[in-house]
Short mmCIF file of C-alpha atoms in Angstrom, two decimals:
data_model
loop_
_atom_site.label_atom_id
_atom_site.label_comp_id
_atom_site.label_asym_id
_atom_site.label_seq_id
_atom_site.Cartn_x
_atom_site.Cartn_y
_atom_site.Cartn_z
CA MET A 9 8.34 23.13 -17.03
CA LYS A 10 11.69 23.23 -15.26
CA ARG A 11 10.14 21.95 -12.01
CA TYR A 12 8.29 19.29 -13.99
CA LEU A 13 11.48 17.97 -15.58
CA THR A 14 13.31 18.15 -12.27
CA ALA A 15 10.63 16.03 -10.62
CA ILE A 16 10.91 13.38 -13.31
CA LEU A 17 14.69 13.35 -13.04
CA LEU A 18 14.66 13.02 -9.27
CA LEU A 19 12.08 10.26 -9.45
CA SER A 20 14.21 8.36 -11.94
CA VAL A 21 17.35 8.78 -9.85
CA SER A 22 15.66 7.57 -6.67
CA ALA A 23 14.25 4.56 -8.49
CA ALA A 24 17.73 3.57 -9.60
CA PHE A 25 18.81 3.19 -6.01
CA LEU A 26 15.84 1.24 -4.67
CA PRO A 27 16.98 -1.45 -2.23
CA ALA A 28 16.47 -5.11 -3.01
CA LEU A 29 13.49 -7.02 -1.66
CA PRO A 30 14.17 -7.97 1.96
CA VAL A 31 14.45 -11.65 2.81
CA TYR A 32 11.69 -11.28 5.38
CA PHE A 33 9.06 -11.11 2.62
CA SER A 34 7.97 -14.20 0.75
CA GLY A 35 5.89 -14.44 -2.40
CA GLY A 36 4.65 -11.29 -4.10
CA ALA A 37 5.05 -10.27 -7.70
CA GLU A 38 7.58 -7.49 -7.29
CA LYS A 39 11.31 -8.03 -6.71
CA SER A 40 12.72 -4.57 -7.31
CA SER A 41 11.56 -2.33 -4.46
CA SER A 42 10.16 -2.42 -0.97
CA ALA A 43 7.77 0.34 -1.98
CA SER A 44 6.13 -2.01 -4.43
CA VAL A 45 5.92 -4.76 -1.84
CA SER A 46 3.99 -2.45 0.45
CA SER A 47 1.06 -2.23 -1.92
CA ARG A 48 0.43 -5.97 -1.56
CA LYS A 49 0.69 -5.91 2.23
CA THR A 50 -1.32 -2.78 2.77
CA GLU A 51 -4.24 -3.73 0.58
CA LYS A 52 -4.76 -6.92 2.57
CA THR A 53 -4.74 -4.98 5.82
CA THR A 54 -7.07 -2.29 4.53
CA GLU A 55 -9.51 -4.70 2.93
CA ALA A 56 -9.81 -6.45 6.28
CA VAL A 57 -10.80 -3.13 7.83
CA THR A 58 -13.30 -2.12 5.17
CA GLU A 59 -14.85 -5.56 4.95
CA ARG A 60 -15.90 -5.17 8.58
CA GLY A 61 -18.00 -2.24 7.45
CA ASP A 62 -15.92 0.35 9.28
CA ASN A 63 -16.21 3.49 7.17
CA ALA A 64 -14.64 5.87 9.69
CA GLN A 65 -17.71 8.10 9.76
CA ARG A 66 -18.67 7.97 13.43
CA GLU A 67 -20.56 10.90 14.87
CA SER A 68 -18.62 10.78 18.16
CA SER A 69 -15.06 9.78 18.98
CA SER A 70 -14.06 7.04 21.39
CA TYR A 71 -10.36 7.33 20.62
CA GLU A 72 -7.84 8.34 23.28
CA TYR A 73 -4.12 8.62 22.59
CA THR A 74 -1.99 6.78 25.16
CA GLY A 75 1.55 6.88 23.83
CA GLU A 76 2.09 3.36 25.14
CA PRO A 77 4.49 0.90 23.44
CA TYR A 78 2.98 -1.37 20.82
CA GLN A 79 2.62 -5.10 21.36
CA VAL A 80 3.84 -6.97 18.26
CA LEU A 81 3.39 -10.72 17.89
CA ASP A 82 6.42 -12.41 16.34
CA VAL A 83 4.74 -15.17 14.36
CA SER A 84 7.99 -17.11 14.02
CA THR A 85 8.46 -17.52 17.78
CA GLY A 86 5.01 -16.84 19.23
CA GLU A 87 6.57 -14.15 21.45
CA VAL A 88 4.81 -10.81 21.93
CA LEU A 89 7.39 -8.03 21.60
CA GLU A 90 6.98 -4.67 23.31
CA VAL A 91 8.11 -1.99 20.86
CA SER A 92 8.18 1.74 21.55
CA GLU A 93 6.16 3.99 19.25
CA ARG A 94 9.33 5.52 17.84
CA ASP A 95 11.01 2.21 17.10
CA TYR A 96 7.84 0.82 15.55
CA VAL A 97 7.31 3.79 13.23
CA ILE A 98 10.96 3.79 12.16
CA GLY A 99 10.82 0.04 11.55
CA ALA A 100 7.60 0.35 9.56
CA VAL A 101 9.06 3.00 7.25
CA CYS A 102 12.22 0.92 6.81
CA ALA A 103 10.03 -1.96 5.64
CA GLU A 104 7.59 0.03 3.53
CA MET A 105 9.47 2.80 1.66
CA PRO A 106 12.96 3.01 0.14
CA ALA A 107 15.35 5.21 2.13
CA SER A 108 16.34 6.80 -1.19
CA PHE A 109 12.99 8.60 -1.33
CA ASN A 110 12.71 12.30 -0.50
CA GLU A 111 12.63 13.22 3.20
CA GLU A 112 9.14 14.71 2.93
CA ALA A 113 7.81 11.51 1.35
CA LEU A 114 9.41 9.52 4.18
CA LYS A 115 7.71 11.79 6.71
CA ALA A 116 4.33 11.25 5.02
CA GLN A 117 4.94 7.50 5.13
CA ALA A 118 5.88 7.71 8.82
CA ALA A 119 2.68 9.63 9.60
CA ALA A 120 0.63 7.02 7.73
CA ALA A 121 2.45 4.17 9.52
CA HIS A 122 1.91 5.71 12.96
CA THR A 123 -1.74 6.38 12.18
CA TYR A 124 -2.20 2.80 11.00
CA ALA A 125 -0.69 1.44 14.23
CA GLU A 126 -2.88 3.62 16.44
CA ARG A 127 -6.03 2.68 14.58
CA GLN A 128 -5.18 -1.01 14.66
CA ARG A 129 -4.48 -0.89 18.39
CA GLN A 130 -7.82 0.78 19.00
CA ARG A 131 -9.64 -1.86 16.95
CA GLU A 132 -7.92 -4.70 18.82
CA ARG A 133 -8.94 -3.24 22.15
CA GLU A 134 -12.53 -3.03 21.02
CA ALA A 135 -12.62 -6.50 19.40
CA PRO A 136 -9.51 -8.63 20.09
CA THR A 137 -8.30 -11.06 17.44
CA GLU A 138 -7.70 -14.43 19.09
CA GLU A 139 -4.67 -15.34 16.98
CA LEU A 140 -2.84 -12.17 18.09
CA CYS A 141 -2.65 -13.43 21.69
CA GLY A 142 -3.25 -9.97 23.12
CA ALA A 143 -0.93 -8.14 20.71
CA ASP A 144 -1.95 -5.11 18.66
CA PHE A 145 -0.72 -6.68 15.42
CA SER A 146 1.87 -9.18 14.23
CA ASN A 147 4.88 -9.11 11.95
CA ASP A 148 2.99 -11.24 9.43
CA THR A 149 3.22 -8.98 6.39
CA SER A 150 0.43 -10.81 4.61
CA LYS A 151 -2.01 -9.37 7.16
CA TYR A 152 -0.41 -6.33 8.78
CA GLN A 153 1.86 -3.42 7.99
CA GLY A 154 5.51 -4.27 7.43
CA PHE A 155 7.92 -3.75 10.33
CA PHE A 156 11.67 -4.25 10.79
CA THR A 157 13.47 -4.47 14.08
CA GLN A 158 16.73 -2.53 14.09
CA GLU A 159 18.68 -5.73 13.53
CA GLN A 160 16.48 -6.68 10.56
CA ALA A 161 16.94 -3.18 9.16
CA ARG A 162 20.71 -3.54 9.57
CA GLN A 163 20.63 -6.77 7.58
CA TYR A 164 18.33 -5.24 4.97
CA PHE A 165 20.32 -2.06 4.32
CA GLY A 166 23.73 -3.69 4.65
CA GLU A 167 26.58 -1.22 4.26
CA ASN A 168 24.06 1.61 3.83
CA PHE A 169 22.47 0.95 7.21
CA GLU A 170 23.87 3.92 9.15
CA ASP A 171 22.88 6.55 6.59
CA SER A 172 19.53 4.95 5.71
CA TYR A 173 18.46 4.36 9.29
CA ALA A 174 19.50 7.87 10.33
CA LYS A 175 17.54 9.43 7.45
CA ILE A 176 14.39 7.45 8.23
CA SER A 177 14.75 8.04 11.98
CA ALA A 178 14.97 11.81 11.43
CA ALA A 179 11.82 11.73 9.29
CA ALA A 180 9.95 9.65 11.87
CA ASP A 181 11.05 11.90 14.76
CA GLU A 182 9.63 14.98 13.07
CA VAL A 183 6.15 13.54 12.56
CA LEU A 184 5.87 11.23 15.57
CA PRO A 185 3.79 13.74 17.57
CA TYR A 186 1.12 13.76 14.86
CA LEU A 187 -1.65 11.48 13.62
CA ILE A 188 -3.88 11.72 10.56
CA THR A 189 -7.47 11.92 11.79
CA TYR A 190 -11.01 12.15 10.54
CA LYS A 191 -13.71 13.16 13.01
CA ASP A 192 -11.04 12.93 15.74
CA GLU A 193 -10.17 9.29 15.02
CA PRO A 194 -7.12 7.80 13.27
CA ILE A 195 -7.91 7.17 9.64
CA ILE A 196 -7.61 4.08 7.47
CA SER A 197 -4.24 5.24 6.12
CA ALA A 198 -4.19 3.08 3.00
CA PHE A 199 -1.24 3.46 0.66
CA HIS A 200 0.15 1.75 -2.41
CA SER A 201 3.19 1.87 -4.64
CA MET A 202 1.80 3.73 -7.66
CA SER A 203 -1.63 4.40 -9.14
CA ALA A 204 -2.69 4.30 -12.76
CA GLY A 205 -2.49 8.11 -12.80
CA MET A 206 -5.39 8.77 -10.45
CA THR A 207 -5.99 7.06 -7.13
CA GLU A 208 -9.03 4.83 -6.64
CA SER A 209 -11.94 5.08 -4.23
CA ALA A 210 -12.31 2.59 -1.40
CA GLU A 211 -15.81 1.96 -2.69
CA ASN A 212 -14.58 0.77 -6.09
CA ALA A 213 -11.67 -1.17 -4.61
CA TRP A 214 -13.41 -2.87 -1.69
CA GLY A 215 -17.10 -2.08 -1.89
CA THR A 216 -17.17 0.22 1.15
CA SER A 217 -17.35 4.01 0.87
CA VAL A 218 -14.88 6.01 2.98
CA ASP A 219 -15.19 9.80 2.87
CA TYR A 220 -11.45 10.49 2.52
CA LEU A 221 -10.43 7.51 0.39
CA ILE A 222 -11.59 8.95 -2.90
CA PRO A 223 -9.94 9.50 -6.29
CA VAL A 224 -7.31 12.26 -6.47
CA ASP A 225 -4.82 13.20 -9.15
CA SER A 226 -1.53 11.29 -9.09
CA SER A 227 -0.44 11.82 -12.67
CA TYR A 228 3.29 11.74 -11.93
CA ASP A 229 2.89 8.03 -11.25
CA ILE A 230 3.07 7.42 -14.98
CA TYR A 231 6.81 8.23 -14.78
CA ALA A 232 7.47 5.66 -12.05
CA PRO A 233 9.60 2.63 -12.93
CA LYS A 234 7.63 -0.29 -14.33
CA TYR A 235 4.47 1.82 -14.42
CA MET A 236 3.29 -0.32 -17.33
CA GLU A 237 4.05 -4.00 -17.63
CA ASP A 238 3.08 -6.59 -20.23
CA VAL A 239 2.50 -10.18 -19.17
CA ARG A 240 2.01 -12.86 -21.79
CA TYR A 241 -0.03 -15.97 -21.00
CA GLU A 242 0.05 -18.87 -23.43
CA ARG A 243 -3.23 -20.70 -23.96
CA ASP A 244 -2.59 -23.66 -21.66
CA VAL A 245 -1.24 -21.49 -18.84
CA LEU A 246 -4.12 -19.02 -19.04
CA LYS A 247 -6.68 -21.83 -19.16
CA GLY A 248 -5.17 -23.49 -16.10
CA LYS A 249 -5.06 -20.29 -14.04
CA LEU A 250 -8.59 -19.21 -14.89
CA GLU A 251 -10.14 -22.62 -14.31
CA SER A 252 -8.27 -22.96 -11.02
CA ALA A 253 -9.39 -19.53 -9.79
CA PHE A 254 -12.99 -19.65 -11.03
CA THR A 255 -14.40 -23.05 -10.17
CA GLY A 256 -16.95 -24.31 -12.67
CA VAL A 257 -16.21 -21.68 -15.31
CA ASN A 258 -16.95 -22.62 -18.93
CA LEU A 259 -14.30 -20.96 -21.10
CA GLY A 260 -15.24 -22.47 -24.46
CA ASP A 261 -12.82 -22.86 -27.37
CA ASP A 262 -12.39 -19.21 -28.43
CA ILE A 263 -9.50 -17.82 -26.35
CA THR A 264 -10.50 -14.23 -27.17
CA LYS A 265 -13.63 -14.76 -25.06
CA TRP A 266 -11.82 -16.21 -22.05
CA LEU A 267 -11.11 -12.81 -20.52
CA CYS A 268 -12.80 -9.57 -21.56
CA VAL A 269 -12.91 -6.29 -19.65
CA THR A 270 -16.48 -5.00 -19.41
CA GLU A 271 -16.42 -2.03 -17.00
CA VAL A 272 -13.63 0.36 -15.93
CA SER A 273 -13.71 3.11 -13.30
CA PRO A 274 -12.58 6.68 -14.11
CA SER A 275 -9.36 5.87 -12.18
CA GLY A 276 -8.63 2.93 -14.48
CA THR A 277 -9.60 0.06 -12.19
CA VAL A 278 -11.36 -2.83 -13.90
CA LEU A 279 -14.66 -3.06 -12.06
CA SER A 280 -15.96 -6.09 -13.93
CA ALA A 281 -14.74 -8.58 -16.49
CA GLN A 282 -16.15 -11.55 -18.29
CA VAL A 283 -14.26 -14.80 -17.74
CA GLY A 284 -15.91 -17.33 -20.01
CA ASP A 285 -19.50 -17.55 -18.78
CA MET A 286 -18.75 -15.81 -15.44
CA THR A 287 -18.79 -12.13 -14.48
CA VAL A 288 -16.01 -11.32 -12.03
CA SER A 289 -14.24 -8.28 -10.59
CA GLY A 290 -10.92 -6.84 -11.67
CA ASN A 291 -9.49 -7.73 -8.29
CA ASP A 292 -10.58 -11.34 -8.84
CA VAL A 293 -8.66 -11.38 -12.12
CA ARG A 294 -5.68 -9.68 -10.53
CA THR A 295 -5.50 -12.40 -7.87
CA ALA A 296 -6.05 -15.22 -10.35
CA LEU A 297 -3.26 -14.07 -12.67
CA SER A 298 -0.95 -12.44 -10.06
CA LEU A 299 -1.16 -9.07 -11.80
CA ARG A 300 0.53 -5.94 -10.48
CA SER A 301 -2.76 -4.04 -10.25
CA PRO A 302 -6.47 -4.27 -11.06
CA SER A 303 -5.92 -1.65 -13.78
CA PHE A 304 -5.30 -3.65 -16.93
CA GLU A 305 -6.08 -4.19 -20.60
CA VAL A 306 -6.29 -7.48 -22.47
CA LYS A 307 -5.19 -8.17 -26.03
CA TYR A 308 -4.80 -11.44 -27.89
CA ASP A 309 -1.95 -12.62 -30.07
CA GLY A 310 -2.82 -15.90 -31.70
CA ASP A 311 -3.05 -18.51 -28.93
CA ALA A 312 -1.87 -16.17 -26.19
CA ALA A 313 -3.26 -13.31 -24.11
CA ILE A 314 -1.18 -10.18 -23.46
CA ILE A 315 -2.26 -8.29 -20.35
CA THR A 316 -0.94 -4.77 -19.81
CA THR A 317 -1.13 -3.44 -16.26
CA LYS A 318 -0.81 0.16 -15.10
CA GLY A 319 0.52 1.08 -11.66
CA TYR A 320 1.15 -1.28 -8.80
CA GLY A 321 -1.18 -2.03 -5.91
CA HIS A 322 -4.81 -1.38 -5.14
CA GLY A 323 -4.53 2.34 -5.91
CA VAL A 324 -6.34 3.55 -2.77
CA GLY A 325 -5.00 6.33 -0.54
CA MET A 326 -1.44 7.61 -0.79
CA SER A 327 0.67 6.72 -3.79
CA GLN A 328 4.25 6.31 -2.60
CA TYR A 329 5.76 7.29 -5.94
CA GLY A 330 3.27 10.12 -6.16
CA ALA A 331 4.32 11.30 -2.70
CA ASN A 332 7.96 11.15 -3.72
CA SER A 333 7.25 13.17 -6.85
CA MET A 334 5.28 15.79 -4.91
CA ALA A 335 8.17 16.07 -2.46
CA ALA A 336 10.62 16.49 -5.34
CA GLN A 337 8.53 19.48 -6.49
CA GLY A 338 8.75 21.07 -3.05
CA SER A 339 5.60 19.81 -1.31
CA THR A 340 5.77 19.27 2.45
CA TRP A 341 4.68 16.07 4.13
CA GLN A 342 1.58 17.88 5.35
CA GLU A 343 0.67 18.86 1.79
CA ILE A 344 1.19 15.29 0.63
CA ILE A 345 -1.11 13.96 3.36
CA GLU A 346 -3.74 16.61 2.66
CA HIS A 347 -3.66 15.74 -1.04
CA TYR A 348 -4.01 11.98 -0.73
CA TYR A 349 -6.41 11.96 2.26
CA PRO A 350 -8.69 14.93 1.46
CA GLY A 351 -10.79 16.25 4.31
CA CYS A 352 -8.57 14.77 7.01
CA THR A 353 -6.76 16.63 9.77
CA ILE A 354 -3.17 16.33 10.93
CA LYS A 355 -3.58 16.38 14.69
CA LYS A 356 -0.86 16.80 17.30
CA VAL A 357 -1.34 14.16 19.97
CA ALA A 358 2.00 14.18 21.84
CA MET A 359 4.67 16.65 22.90
#
C-alpha cells in the first residue's frame, strides 16, 4: 500500500511540472503536456504502418543495423538534415515526453524512439516515399515521430534547458546501444499518453493484428491528470459536426439517437457506434468530435450530448503515464518495455 500511494504521489507531482505545449506543434486537442501530444502524432504514424499490412511477423529477418546518421526532411525549408543517432533520439524524447518524468520512463521512451527510427529507415529503404526526397522521415509531426533540434529544445525548455536536456541525454545514452525487436526486426513501437486502464490491441485500433501490440494492464493510468474529461455538445454544434464528418447521414429529430455506442472492447475502446442511420467506428467518432480517445460514453442532457472520454490517445503499445508510474514503483526501463511490448526482445546492436 505504501508503494501504491507513493506511485500516485509521484505521478501527481510530475504532472504538476509538465512543460507547456511547444510552439512547433499546431492543432491537437491537448494543451497541457507534450506527453499528451505524442499520442496524436504516434497514432498517425503507426496507423500508416499497420494499414500497409505490415504485422511484423516475418519468418526471416532482412534487417541490418548500420549506426548511420538519420536523414530528416525539414518540411519548412525542404532541406534534408543529417542527424546523428544520439542527437535524434535525444531530440525525439525532448519532443515526446516531459523531462519531469522518471529516468526509467525516459529511457523506455528513448528505446521506443530509437526503435521507431530504425524501423522507419528500413521501410524507406525498401519502399521510398517520394515526398521525403530520400530522407528517412520528416519533422512533420502529423505523420512522423516528434523531434527537436537542440536549438528547438532550448527554446522549448527555456530556463530549464540545461537540467532537462542533461537528464534526457543521460537516459538516451544508456539505452542507445539497444533496440526493441521481434523476430530480429525493430518493432512497431507504438505509444500513447494514457490508456483507459488497459492498453488496446492493434487489431481493435487499426484492424491489423500484431503479436506484441495486445492488451496489457495499465491501471495506474486512471490516476493520470485529465484521465476523464467531459465534453458538452449543444444540439446545433453536434448536428453540424456529425453531418460534416458523415456525409449523407440521416440523424432524425431525436437527439438521443444521433450518437449511441453499440460495441466496446474489453480495453474500453468503442468498436462501433450508431450515428443516426450509419454504423461507424469509435475512431471515426473520435475524429469527428475531436475527442481525446476512442474510449468514451455518451449521455444526453436535454438538447445537448455529454461525452465522457477515458485516457488520451489510441491506447496501443506503451502508455507514457503508465511507464512513469511503473518507474515510480521501482521498475527498470527493461521491465517497462517487456510489460508493454510482451514477447519482444531488447537487443544490443551497438557498442
